[in-house]
Amino acid sequence: MRLLLVGISHRTAPVDLRERVDFQARGVELALRTLAARKPGGTANEIALLSTCNRAELYMACEDVGTARSELVSFISAFHDVDASAIEPHVYDVTDVEAARHLFRVAAGLDSLVVGEPQILGQVKEAHSASRQADTAGPLLNRLFHACFAVGKRVRTETNLGSGAVSVSYAAVNLAKKIFGGLEGRNVVVLGAGEMGKLTAQHMKSQGVRQVTIVSRTIAHAARTAEAIGGATAARWEDMDAALSASDIVITATGAATPVLTKARVESVMRPRRGRPLFIIDIAVPRDVEPAAGEIEQVFLYNIDDLQASVRENLARRSSEVARAESIVEEELEKFSRWLRSRGVIPTVVALRQSFESIRRAEIDRLEFKLSGLPPDARDEARARVDEITHLLVEKLLLMPTEQLKSLADAETASMYAEAITRVFGLDEAEQKGESRVEPFRPKSRPSGRQR
Amino acid sequence: MNIVPLVIYACAFVGYSLHFARRTPISARLATTMLAAAMLAHTFIIGMRTMQVGQVPVFDATSAMSMFVWLLAVAYLYTEVTTDERAMGVFILPLILALQAIPAFRTDAVVHPAVLRGPLFGIHVSSLLFAYASFALACVIGITYVLLFKEIKTKHLGVFYARLPSLQVLDQMNQRAIVVGWVFLTIGLIAGVVFAVEANVPAMLSLDDPKILVALICWLVYSFELFAARRIGWAGRRAAYLSALGFAIVLLNFVPISYLTSSHKF
């Protein structure tokens, strides 16, 4: 059984194609069931589907990777009603350990558009859970996904790959959280009803702030923006100071040519607040807040350049963590590929055990004749003892070869060993003969013995 | 014997430093386990000493110091377990190490005058020790608050920004530690006054005694801090500075006054 990955991602396909092959729109489970019903590769295989806005990847355990690949591409084409020739140039496919490496890197956030973004691990977990729901998961994919969860978890806890905000609005939200603990129950005031202010306010709203108040020189504009955000309120320009006094976070995004919030004005706003901190985010250019206002105790003033500088620092820090994350991927990949290799020798191990077991049974059958002379109680006991001893003997004889085979370092050596064992023990011949491959010695006068 | 917990506290400090640098789950577990082990060893030592002298050993300055360090370790460990914040361990352990070094290398003769007996005296000493441990915790939390505050204010988001909890959480922790400390300081002082009156020893109530004077100044500083935080908005950085000042006064009472003067000895 081999592992195959077929997919498209932001690295290979433009956004319009990624939109057209979005499996989430029609449901990942439905896609999995539809695909399983087609029996790609001629058998009912293990399949998982990872679908995010940046990638659509099918992971499959199959025998014939060549056939499976073309069937998977034709499935993607048929399921989304997109011409296969439009998809084909953007599809990548990798197999076995390389496929595992790819998924591990994806789960670690190393293959994401923004390196280290945190959502991907959750999406990978959803992909696995969908394949379990659709009954398309199996031992190989279960092992693969659990291994990749371990990679994602280790990268998250042992490196700083995902630390620090990498967009201006996230940087602002992170700062606010570092000042206030959480954003729940906080009041946000947005000065200016333009697009920038609206977007930032929407972002704050999605983070669970209690109230968003839009203050604009034209109350109608403020009301429109408040309505567009949903659940926000509008306030008059004249009521700005009252709104500021009640706020925790102020976002300034007006088009004013001179500062709207002078140091003196912020000081007067701070007075009735009794030391309650105020976080001012000035995203306007030219700036809306006098830089000196940042000197006031308990006022934290950040402008667009400060936030961008923090984003740049975080991006630099993340890129310096990539090597550490990659080494975690390689460590976990080594464990997984060891397991994968050990699966390659499983048929030989099984055949060897079957062969030994049939020899054991044949010899026990042969012994039955000799035991028949004993009284029934003694016969049963002797039979049980012999069975136990021979079973233990076979187990002990097989323990070392089994472990040695499973621990072989590379696939080529494993296959060589498997071949040698097959020949030495005549496993191929035994298989052809089936159950009767080792005939016990039966004396002509042997009475019908009890088969165990 | 007090050297054993000192050595384990030192190992815990290494653990917390490692955790501060690497922030891995293993280093977190290691640090907490080491501190818990040090605290258990310390509990055992105090228990042994209690059995040896027949009462909880708080009557001489060195034993009181050992008890204070133990209470501080307990208070910090409690804070850590309830908040799951370990970044402050690296700040609290140096204080624990510095103070535990005194009982580790010094043993005072057991002096237990007959006049210093009874439950009121026990309440007086244990309340004050617990109050001082709370103030020590408040001081360390206050220092971390100031460090984080400076990083955010000056827009140099670095080591502390990545490791410490939010300013709001630190401020709340600082305030809680001060409230707890203030309540026990008040109880301890009242118990001391009542005890002195009952014992009828005027020297016990004299403001000429620097230990009494400093304890009263402490009480005034922390009372002002609590009032200022609630009424005049001196929360955050100013509260943090006040808690550091308060603990500096506590330390003054603990080390120089205990060892260099004959104050408060009866």
XYZ file of C-alpha atoms in Angstrom:
718
model
C 0.000 0.000 0.000
C 1.416 3.381 -1.023
C 0.642 6.914 -0.042
C -0.274 9.383 -2.768
C -0.938 13.109 -2.588
C -2.586 14.990 -5.440
C -3.418 18.645 -5.007
C -3.303 22.268 -5.985
C -2.320 25.163 -3.750
C -1.472 28.842 -3.715
C 1.994 27.843 -4.869
C 0.796 26.254 -8.111
C -2.649 27.637 -8.946
C -4.084 31.146 -9.363
C -6.844 32.266 -7.024
C -9.637 31.939 -9.620
C -8.862 28.242 -10.101
C -8.596 27.704 -6.323
C -12.026 29.270 -5.953
C -13.481 26.944 -8.578
C -12.149 23.790 -6.928
C -13.194 24.776 -3.405
C -14.491 21.547 -1.835
C -15.796 23.341 1.239
C -18.612 24.915 -0.779
C -20.271 21.527 -1.376
C -18.939 19.776 1.669
C -15.778 17.727 2.171
C -17.699 14.684 3.370
C -19.867 14.616 0.252
C -16.733 14.852 -1.894
C -15.121 11.976 0.032
C -18.171 9.752 -0.266
C -18.502 10.541 -3.986
C -14.833 9.780 -4.545
C -14.924 6.578 -2.490
C -17.899 5.369 -4.533
C -15.796 5.766 -7.693
C -13.213 3.372 -6.197
C -10.161 5.133 -7.576
C -7.322 2.694 -8.200
C -9.827 -0.133 -8.507
C -10.259 -0.723 -4.760
C -11.952 1.026 -1.892
C -9.000 3.000 -0.550
C -8.207 5.311 2.306
C -8.835 8.915 1.298
C -8.602 12.288 3.072
C -9.278 15.719 1.645
C -7.681 18.893 2.926
C -9.577 21.886 1.610
C -8.765 25.475 2.608
C -8.954 28.738 0.696
C -5.344 28.238 -0.320
C -5.239 24.542 -1.120
C -7.190 21.429 -2.130
C -5.222 18.264 -1.465
C -6.301 14.632 -1.684
C -4.326 12.103 0.353
C -4.847 8.508 -0.581
C -3.536 5.085 0.357
C -3.557 2.932 -2.783
C -1.738 0.188 -4.653
C -1.364 1.742 -8.072
C -0.356 5.388 -7.759
C -0.292 6.016 -11.522
C -3.927 5.043 -12.078
C -5.029 6.657 -8.830
C -3.442 9.965 -9.767
C -5.270 10.283 -13.088
C -8.525 9.197 -11.449
C -8.147 11.798 -8.717
C -7.577 14.563 -11.275
C -10.604 13.448 -13.256
C -12.638 13.368 -10.023
C -11.652 16.965 -9.178
C -12.590 17.966 -12.694
C -15.941 16.146 -12.628
C -16.904 17.177 -9.079
C -16.385 20.875 -9.781
C -17.318 20.761 -13.433
C -13.983 22.256 -14.425
C -12.172 21.080 -17.528
C -9.375 18.640 -16.565
C -7.007 20.401 -18.949
C -7.476 23.604 -16.908
C -6.524 21.796 -13.697
C -3.767 19.502 -14.928
C -0.969 22.093 -15.332
C -1.437 23.235 -11.714
C -1.622 19.823 -10.066
C 1.271 18.453 -8.053
C 1.610 14.859 -6.937
C 4.009 13.232 -4.521
C 4.132 9.785 -3.004
C 5.047 7.961 0.200
C 7.561 9.749 2.445
C 7.513 12.872 0.275
C 3.721 13.056 0.578
C 4.074 12.737 4.354
C 6.751 15.454 4.384
C 4.390 17.741 2.472
C 1.523 17.213 4.940
C 3.875 17.676 7.903
C 5.099 20.981 6.452
C 1.499 22.042 5.817
C 0.475 21.209 9.400
C 3.511 23.089 10.721
C 2.427 26.197 8.800
C 5.586 26.090 6.684
C 3.691 25.806 3.410
C 1.166 28.546 4.240
C 0.874 31.822 2.387
C 1.734 33.564 5.665
C 4.322 31.274 7.243
C 3.298 30.066 10.704
C -0.381 31.073 10.456
C -2.275 29.260 13.182
C -5.502 28.182 11.439
C -3.978 25.474 9.256
C -3.510 22.887 12.019
C -7.213 23.117 12.855
C -8.070 22.722 9.170
C -5.864 19.627 8.927
C -7.650 18.180 11.979
C -11.002 18.897 10.325
C -9.815 17.102 7.174
C -8.988 13.991 9.201
C -12.223 14.104 11.131
C -14.194 14.469 7.851
C -12.497 11.376 6.435
C -13.399 9.460 9.586
C -16.986 10.652 9.315
C -17.114 9.583 5.685
C -15.551 6.209 6.569
C -12.631 6.774 4.236
C -9.928 6.833 6.913
C -7.801 3.772 7.525
C -4.646 2.689 9.350
C -2.220 4.464 7.009
C -4.019 7.820 6.919
C -4.829 7.697 10.638
C -1.164 7.231 11.399
C -0.173 9.932 8.899
C -2.575 12.508 10.314
C -1.761 11.793 13.943
C 1.914 12.175 13.110
C 1.244 15.520 11.419
C -0.763 16.739 14.446
C 2.299 15.973 16.553
C 4.429 18.017 14.142
C 2.010 20.966 14.279
C 1.868 20.847 18.065
C 5.633 20.626 18.459
C 6.274 23.470 16.032
C 3.755 25.610 17.874
C 5.195 24.923 21.312
C 8.889 24.551 20.560
C 9.403 27.347 18.034
C 8.246 30.925 17.578
C 7.112 30.258 14.021
C 3.564 31.340 14.797
C 4.351 34.124 17.240
C 3.654 37.786 16.688
C 1.081 39.389 14.440
C 1.902 39.588 10.741
C -0.779 42.042 9.634
C -1.378 45.576 10.853
C -4.876 44.869 12.163
C -3.731 41.737 14.027
C -0.816 43.687 15.456
C -3.300 46.274 16.780
C -5.551 43.580 18.254
C -2.567 41.814 19.866
C -1.389 45.051 21.432
C -4.875 45.770 22.737
C -4.983 42.298 24.272
C -1.588 42.839 25.894
C -2.852 46.040 27.479
C -6.389 45.028 28.434
C -6.119 41.258 28.814
C -9.055 40.578 26.509
C -11.224 42.704 24.255
C -14.523 41.475 25.681
C -16.382 44.288 27.381
C -14.149 47.001 25.867
C -15.466 50.114 24.137
C -13.998 51.172 20.819
C -14.350 54.631 19.303
C -13.548 55.167 15.641
C -12.882 58.733 14.526
C -13.729 59.035 10.839
C -16.319 57.170 8.791
C -14.046 56.221 5.879
C -13.179 52.795 4.556
C -10.035 52.335 6.698
C -11.860 53.152 9.918
C -14.726 50.867 8.944
C -12.440 47.901 8.231
C -10.520 48.273 11.477
C -13.760 48.662 13.435
C -15.144 45.514 11.806
C -12.005 43.653 12.824
C -12.364 44.871 16.422
C -16.037 43.916 16.414
C -15.166 40.401 15.301
C -12.824 40.170 18.308
C -15.764 40.570 20.694
C -15.575 44.204 21.856
C -18.675 45.435 23.663
C -19.407 48.581 21.728
C -18.128 50.325 18.629
C -18.933 54.029 18.267
C -18.310 55.841 14.989
C -17.662 59.560 15.335
C -17.710 61.626 12.151
C -18.061 65.284 11.223
C -21.137 64.269 9.224
C -23.488 62.278 11.426
C -25.147 60.719 8.367
C -21.803 59.228 7.293
C -21.219 57.935 10.816
C -24.682 56.356 10.886
C -24.151 54.708 7.502
C -20.802 53.252 8.560
C -22.250 52.116 11.897
C -25.038 50.360 10.053
C -22.597 48.719 7.638
C -20.570 47.354 10.562
C -23.713 46.097 12.302
C -24.325 46.635 16.005
C -22.250 49.846 16.077
C -23.524 53.279 17.085
C -22.908 56.713 15.599
C -22.012 59.851 17.547
C -21.729 63.522 16.634
C -18.365 65.219 16.269
C -19.276 67.540 19.152
C -19.829 64.545 21.438
C -16.367 63.194 20.736
C -14.901 63.937 24.182
C -17.718 62.116 25.965
C -17.279 59.133 23.668
C -13.504 59.189 24.222
C -13.921 59.299 28.006
C -15.981 56.124 27.914
C -13.682 54.329 25.490
C -10.761 51.934 25.954
C -9.514 51.838 22.378
C -9.578 54.757 19.934
C -8.950 54.275 16.226
C -8.366 57.514 14.349
C -8.790 57.439 10.589
C -10.005 60.890 9.512
C -8.804 62.802 6.491
C -7.992 65.880 8.597
C -4.882 67.815 7.613
C -4.052 68.774 11.222
C -4.139 66.598 14.374
C -7.655 66.024 15.689
C -6.429 64.822 19.088
C -3.933 67.206 20.608
C -2.002 66.407 23.776
C -4.141 68.888 25.739
C -7.338 67.299 24.498
C -6.187 63.774 25.371
C -5.111 65.049 28.806
C -8.569 66.475 29.429
C -10.126 63.176 28.313
C -7.809 61.208 30.620
C -8.597 63.236 33.734
C -12.004 61.702 34.602
C -10.774 58.194 33.680
C -8.852 57.703 36.963
C -5.858 56.003 35.395
C -7.838 53.686 33.134
C -5.532 52.978 30.157
C -6.351 54.338 26.706
C -4.984 52.691 23.587
C -4.942 55.022 20.585
C -4.326 53.565 17.136
C -3.673 56.308 14.608
C -3.991 54.814 11.130
C -4.526 58.158 9.393
C -1.964 59.773 7.077
C -1.326 62.598 7.878
C -1.550 61.638 11.533
C -4.654 62.471 13.563
C -2.991 62.415 16.973
C -0.246 64.691 18.205
C 2.773 62.442 18.948
C 3.234 64.169 22.337
C -0.105 62.676 23.444
C 1.764 59.367 23.781
C 3.752 60.810 26.681
C 0.675 60.982 28.910
C 0.644 58.330 31.658
C -1.595 55.354 30.760
C -1.928 56.485 27.124
C -0.501 54.037 24.575
C -0.226 55.671 21.180
C 0.636 53.674 18.062
C 0.552 54.983 14.505
C 0.520 53.027 11.254
C 4.327 53.036 11.002
C 4.726 51.630 14.527
C 2.333 48.798 13.736
C 4.036 48.080 10.435
C 7.427 48.017 12.145
C 6.084 45.455 14.608
C 4.745 43.371 11.702
C 8.128 43.511 9.957
C 9.903 42.399 13.134
C 7.496 39.499 13.549
C 7.944 38.396 9.947
C 11.722 38.472 10.371
C 11.447 36.489 13.620
C 9.221 33.912 11.926
C 11.619 33.418 9.048
C 14.461 32.841 11.509
C 12.369 30.057 13.093
C 11.792 28.204 9.828
C 14.962 26.104 10.149
C 13.941 24.909 13.637
C 10.471 24.010 12.396
C 11.937 22.172 9.399
C 14.145 20.101 11.687
C 11.081 19.108 13.754
C 9.369 18.069 10.508
C 12.394 15.917 9.608
C 12.523 14.305 13.067
C 8.863 13.344 12.956
C 9.183 12.297 9.322
C 11.956 9.884 10.254
C 9.664 8.252 12.822
C 6.827 8.053 10.331
C 8.957 6.668 7.504
C 10.350 4.034 9.858
C 6.782 2.966 10.516
C 5.962 3.126 6.807
C 8.958 0.925 5.970
C 8.008 -1.544 8.647
C 4.647 -1.864 6.893
C 6.483 -2.936 3.714
C 7.812 -6.077 5.377
C 4.519 -6.936 7.046
C 3.417 -9.427 4.307
C 6.736 -11.313 4.729
C 6.364 -11.319 8.525
C 2.786 -12.572 8.221
C 3.790 -15.305 5.755
C 6.658 -16.378 7.992
C 4.393 -16.615 11.016
C 1.785 -18.536 9.068
C 4.430 -20.952 7.898
C 5.753 -21.556 11.416
C 2.261 -21.895 12.781
C 1.283 -24.479 10.207
C 4.424 -26.499 11.011
C 3.542 -26.306 14.693
C -0.013 -27.424 14.123
C 1.086 -30.247 11.872
C 3.461 -31.522 14.536
C 0.776 -31.291 17.227
C -1.552 -33.265 14.987
C 1.158 -35.855 14.597
C 1.557 -36.068 18.344
C -2.127 -36.806 18.789
C -1.526 -40.392 17.835
C 1.023 -40.852 20.594
C -1.223 -39.173 23.156
C -4.174 -41.408 22.368
C -2.810 -44.125 24.649
C -3.024 -41.907 27.748
C -6.030 -41.658 30.081
C -8.379 -38.772 29.029
C -7.356 -36.372 31.858
C -3.643 -36.903 31.362
C -4.109 -36.615 27.581
C -5.849 -33.239 27.821
C -3.228 -31.906 30.165
C -0.343 -33.187 28.029
C -1.953 -31.683 24.926
C -2.373 -28.304 26.620
C 1.221 -28.286 27.838
C 2.611 -29.232 24.439
C 0.475 -26.575 22.792
C 1.690 -23.936 25.213
C 5.357 -24.901 24.893
C 5.350 -25.075 21.113
C 3.494 -21.754 20.895
C 6.060 -20.064 23.126
C 8.891 -21.655 21.180
C 7.559 -20.370 17.853
C 6.979 -16.886 19.310
C 10.505 -16.736 20.661
C 12.030 -17.998 17.434
C 10.122 -15.383 15.446
C 10.626 -12.432 17.772
C 14.113 -11.482 16.663
C 13.594 -11.841 12.891
C 10.327 -9.855 13.132
C 11.960 -7.002 15.021
C 14.985 -6.994 12.761
C 12.828 -6.834 9.652
C 10.703 -3.986 11.013
C 13.695 -1.930 12.023
C 15.493 -2.045 8.676
C 16.656 1.418 7.714
C 15.943 1.608 3.996
C 13.335 0.152 1.710
C 15.903 -1.519 -0.575
C 17.512 -3.519 2.257
C 14.071 -4.408 3.627
C 13.003 -5.742 0.258
C 16.267 -7.729 -0.065
C 15.773 -9.291 3.373
C 12.147 -10.054 2.631
C 13.151 -11.750 -0.597
C 15.840 -13.805 1.160
C 13.447 -14.919 3.895
C 10.812 -15.822 1.341
C 13.308 -18.026 -0.472
C 14.994 -19.578 2.557
C 11.685 -20.603 4.134
C 9.975 -21.343 0.851
C 7.187 -18.924 1.676
C 6.171 -18.481 -1.965
C 5.724 -22.219 -2.444
C 3.907 -22.520 0.841
C 1.532 -19.780 -0.211
C 0.817 -21.493 -3.514
C 0.042 -24.724 -1.709
C -2.207 -22.948 0.751
C -3.054 -24.552 4.064
C -1.733 -28.003 3.094
C 1.772 -26.707 2.402
C 3.403 -28.645 5.253
C 2.070 -32.104 5.428
C 2.343 -33.722 8.817
C 3.734 -37.157 9.056
C 0.762 -39.446 9.373
C 1.279 -43.145 10.071
C -0.993 -45.357 8.061
C -2.699 -46.778 11.133
C -3.268 -43.276 12.665
C -6.714 -42.972 14.206
C -8.685 -39.793 13.514
C -7.037 -37.286 15.897
C -8.763 -34.315 17.398
C -7.975 -31.149 15.486
C -7.175 -28.204 17.614
C 19.884 21.978 57.001
C 18.403 25.089 55.380
C 21.028 24.706 52.683
C 19.107 21.788 51.109
C 16.072 23.875 50.104
C 18.476 26.636 49.024
C 20.151 24.280 46.558
C 16.799 23.045 45.202
C 15.524 26.652 44.966
C 18.684 27.368 42.926
C 17.832 24.455 40.619
C 14.280 25.817 40.314
C 15.767 29.206 39.361
C 17.720 27.500 36.577
C 14.473 25.798 35.522
C 12.546 29.091 35.436
C 15.365 30.809 33.525
C 15.343 27.983 31.012
C 11.593 28.266 30.709
C 11.806 32.045 30.284
C 14.263 31.551 27.435
C 12.704 28.583 25.676
C 9.055 28.477 26.758
C 8.619 24.762 26.124
C 6.084 22.632 28.028
C 8.922 20.450 29.349
C 10.836 23.398 30.801
C 7.575 24.654 32.360
C 6.954 21.325 34.076
C 10.579 21.061 35.130
C 10.578 24.532 36.721
C 7.336 24.003 38.647
C 8.402 20.536 39.779
C 11.737 21.865 41.063
C 10.035 24.673 42.967
C 7.488 22.272 44.453
C 10.348 19.960 45.473
C 12.238 22.839 47.080
C 9.114 23.893 48.936
C 8.526 20.344 50.191
C 12.119 20.077 51.386
C 11.712 23.444 53.079
C 8.435 22.290 54.697
C 10.261 19.228 55.999
C 13.074 21.350 57.470
C 10.610 23.701 59.177
C 8.647 20.686 60.423
C 11.798 19.130 61.876
C 12.747 22.383 63.549
C 9.213 22.696 64.962
C 9.531 19.239 66.517
C 13.002 20.052 67.777
C 12.089 23.287 69.576
C 8.514 22.388 70.425
C 6.812 25.231 68.491
C 6.759 26.818 65.040
C 10.214 28.418 64.696
C 9.529 32.140 64.234
C 11.022 33.616 67.406
C 14.510 34.392 66.175
C 15.210 36.495 63.077
C 16.803 33.666 61.075
C 13.987 31.190 61.652
C 11.483 33.930 60.832
C 13.371 34.570 57.590
C 13.201 30.884 56.681
C 9.466 30.887 57.410
C 9.049 34.063 55.321
C 10.825 32.458 52.339
C 8.640 29.381 52.688
C 5.468 31.508 52.743
C 6.694 33.424 49.688
C 7.324 30.172 47.808
C 3.855 28.916 48.775
C 2.207 32.207 47.756
C 4.044 32.273 44.416
C 3.314 28.614 43.686
C -0.364 29.226 44.469
C -0.399 32.200 42.069
C 1.322 30.141 39.388
C -1.023 27.193 39.684
C -4.154 29.372 39.681
C -3.116 31.639 36.790
C -0.878 29.249 34.809
C 1.615 32.097 34.394
C 5.234 31.106 34.949
C 7.139 34.067 33.565
C 7.389 35.695 37.000
C 9.227 32.739 38.497
C 12.474 34.036 37.073
C 11.977 37.263 39.068
C 10.743 35.774 42.330
C 13.408 33.048 42.631
C 16.378 35.442 43.000
C 14.592 37.069 45.946
C 13.892 33.653 47.462
C 17.531 32.633 46.958
C 18.933 35.844 48.447
C 16.740 35.621 51.549
C 17.098 31.845 52.011
C 20.882 32.262 51.935
C 20.637 33.847 55.418
C 19.075 30.831 57.214
C 21.163 28.486 55.059
C 24.435 29.831 56.436
C 23.397 31.057 59.861
C 21.636 29.555 62.843
C 20.488 31.649 65.757
C 20.289 30.227 69.231
C 16.734 29.328 70.160
C 15.596 32.153 72.373
C 12.054 31.927 73.538
C 11.399 34.175 76.496
C 8.445 33.306 78.640
C 6.815 36.645 77.875
C 6.500 35.748 74.178
C 3.898 33.051 74.483
C 0.240 32.598 73.699
C -1.966 32.538 70.615
C -1.966 36.327 70.140
C 1.787 36.333 69.726
C 1.495 33.516 67.173
C -1.144 35.485 65.227
C 1.036 38.607 65.400
C 4.126 36.916 63.935
C 2.465 34.647 61.379
C 0.158 37.413 60.068
C 3.076 39.774 59.599
C 5.178 37.132 57.872
C 2.311 36.318 55.523
C 1.712 40.018 54.872
C 5.379 40.525 54.004
C 5.328 37.510 51.662
C 2.303 39.020 49.868
C 4.093 42.356 49.580
C 7.152 40.584 48.153
C 4.933 38.994 45.535
C 3.255 42.347 44.804
C 6.681 43.943 44.393
C 7.843 41.348 41.883
C 4.568 41.570 39.963
C 4.935 45.377 40.041
C 8.454 45.162 38.602
C 7.252 42.944 35.751
C 4.382 45.395 35.160
C 6.837 48.265 34.785
C 9.052 46.251 32.428
C 6.116 45.366 30.181
C 4.670 48.885 30.435
C 7.961 50.355 29.225
C 8.139 47.982 26.275
C 4.626 48.855 25.118
C 4.982 52.571 25.805
C 8.300 52.887 23.992
C 7.104 50.600 21.165
C 10.003 48.183 21.568
C 8.015 44.985 21.829
C 10.481 42.356 22.946
C 11.263 39.788 25.612
C 8.647 40.792 28.178
C 5.932 41.486 25.603
C 6.259 37.915 24.374
C 6.350 36.332 27.825
C 4.372 38.255 30.413
C 0.609 38.320 30.846
C -1.258 41.521 29.983
C -0.831 44.785 31.895
C -4.404 44.492 33.125
C -3.774 41.016 34.575
C -0.499 42.115 36.197
C -2.197 45.164 37.693
C -5.000 43.022 39.116
C -2.531 40.494 40.540
C -0.528 43.315 42.112
C -3.647 44.852 43.658
C -4.859 41.510 45.016
C -1.484 40.752 46.582
C -1.480 44.194 48.216
C -5.032 43.815 49.548
C -4.179 40.404 51.047
C -0.910 41.767 52.452
C -2.584 44.868 53.891
C -5.296 42.806 55.621
C -2.695 40.541 57.250
C -0.447 43.484 58.108
C -3.385 45.133 59.871
C -4.307 41.924 61.709
C -0.656 41.406 62.680
C -0.286 44.950 64.003
C -3.542 44.843 65.974
C -2.602 41.449 67.428
C 0.782 42.933 68.406
C -0.816 45.899 70.151
C -3.336 43.754 72.027
C -0.581 41.320 72.989
C 1.651 44.162 74.272
C -1.179 45.649 76.286
C -2.018 42.274 77.810
C 1.628 41.510 78.528
C 1.937 44.960 80.083
C 5.398 45.658 78.672
C 5.527 49.356 77.630
C 8.679 48.838 75.511
C 6.640 46.667 73.191
C 4.568 49.650 72.111
C 7.284 52.272 71.871
C 7.725 54.122 68.580
C 11.416 54.330 69.469
C 11.569 50.706 68.414
C 12.563 50.964 64.706
C 10.816 47.723 63.846
C 7.486 49.072 65.078
C 8.073 52.415 63.406
C 8.968 50.858 60.047
C 5.992 48.477 60.234
C 3.710 51.484 60.771
C 5.301 53.339 57.838
C 4.704 50.212 55.768
C 1.085 50.184 56.779
C 0.741 53.854 55.817
C 2.426 53.323 52.418
C 0.209 50.373 51.515
C -2.914 52.098 52.857
C -2.090 55.068 50.650
C -1.488 52.752 47.704
C -4.896 51.127 48.130
C -6.589 54.496 48.527
C -4.718 56.021 45.565
C -5.486 53.097 43.257
C -9.184 53.363 43.984
C -9.771 57.081 44.462
C -7.191 59.031 42.503
C -6.442 56.649 39.676
C -2.955 55.677 40.760
C -3.316 52.238 39.251
C -0.856 50.683 36.857
C 2.680 52.008 36.872
C 2.354 54.240 39.937
C 0.817 51.396 41.941
C 3.687 49.195 40.793
C 6.271 51.750 41.950
C 4.487 52.108 45.300
C 4.452 48.349 45.828
C 8.210 48.267 45.129
C 8.764 51.114 47.602
C 6.609 49.357 50.193
C 8.574 46.151 49.887
C 11.889 48.014 50.119
C 10.673 49.253 53.512
C 9.613 45.707 54.448
C 13.092 44.453 53.578
C 14.608 47.224 55.684
C 12.677 45.846 58.618
C 13.645 42.316 57.798
C 17.366 42.373 57.259
C 19.222 45.415 58.687
C 16.896 46.076 61.606
C 16.700 42.408 62.592
C 20.423 41.755 62.402
C 22.082 45.093 63.086
C 19.961 46.487 65.917
C 18.643 45.105 69.138
C 15.199 46.334 68.146
C 12.091 44.364 69.090
C 13.974 41.843 71.217
C 12.413 41.090 74.584
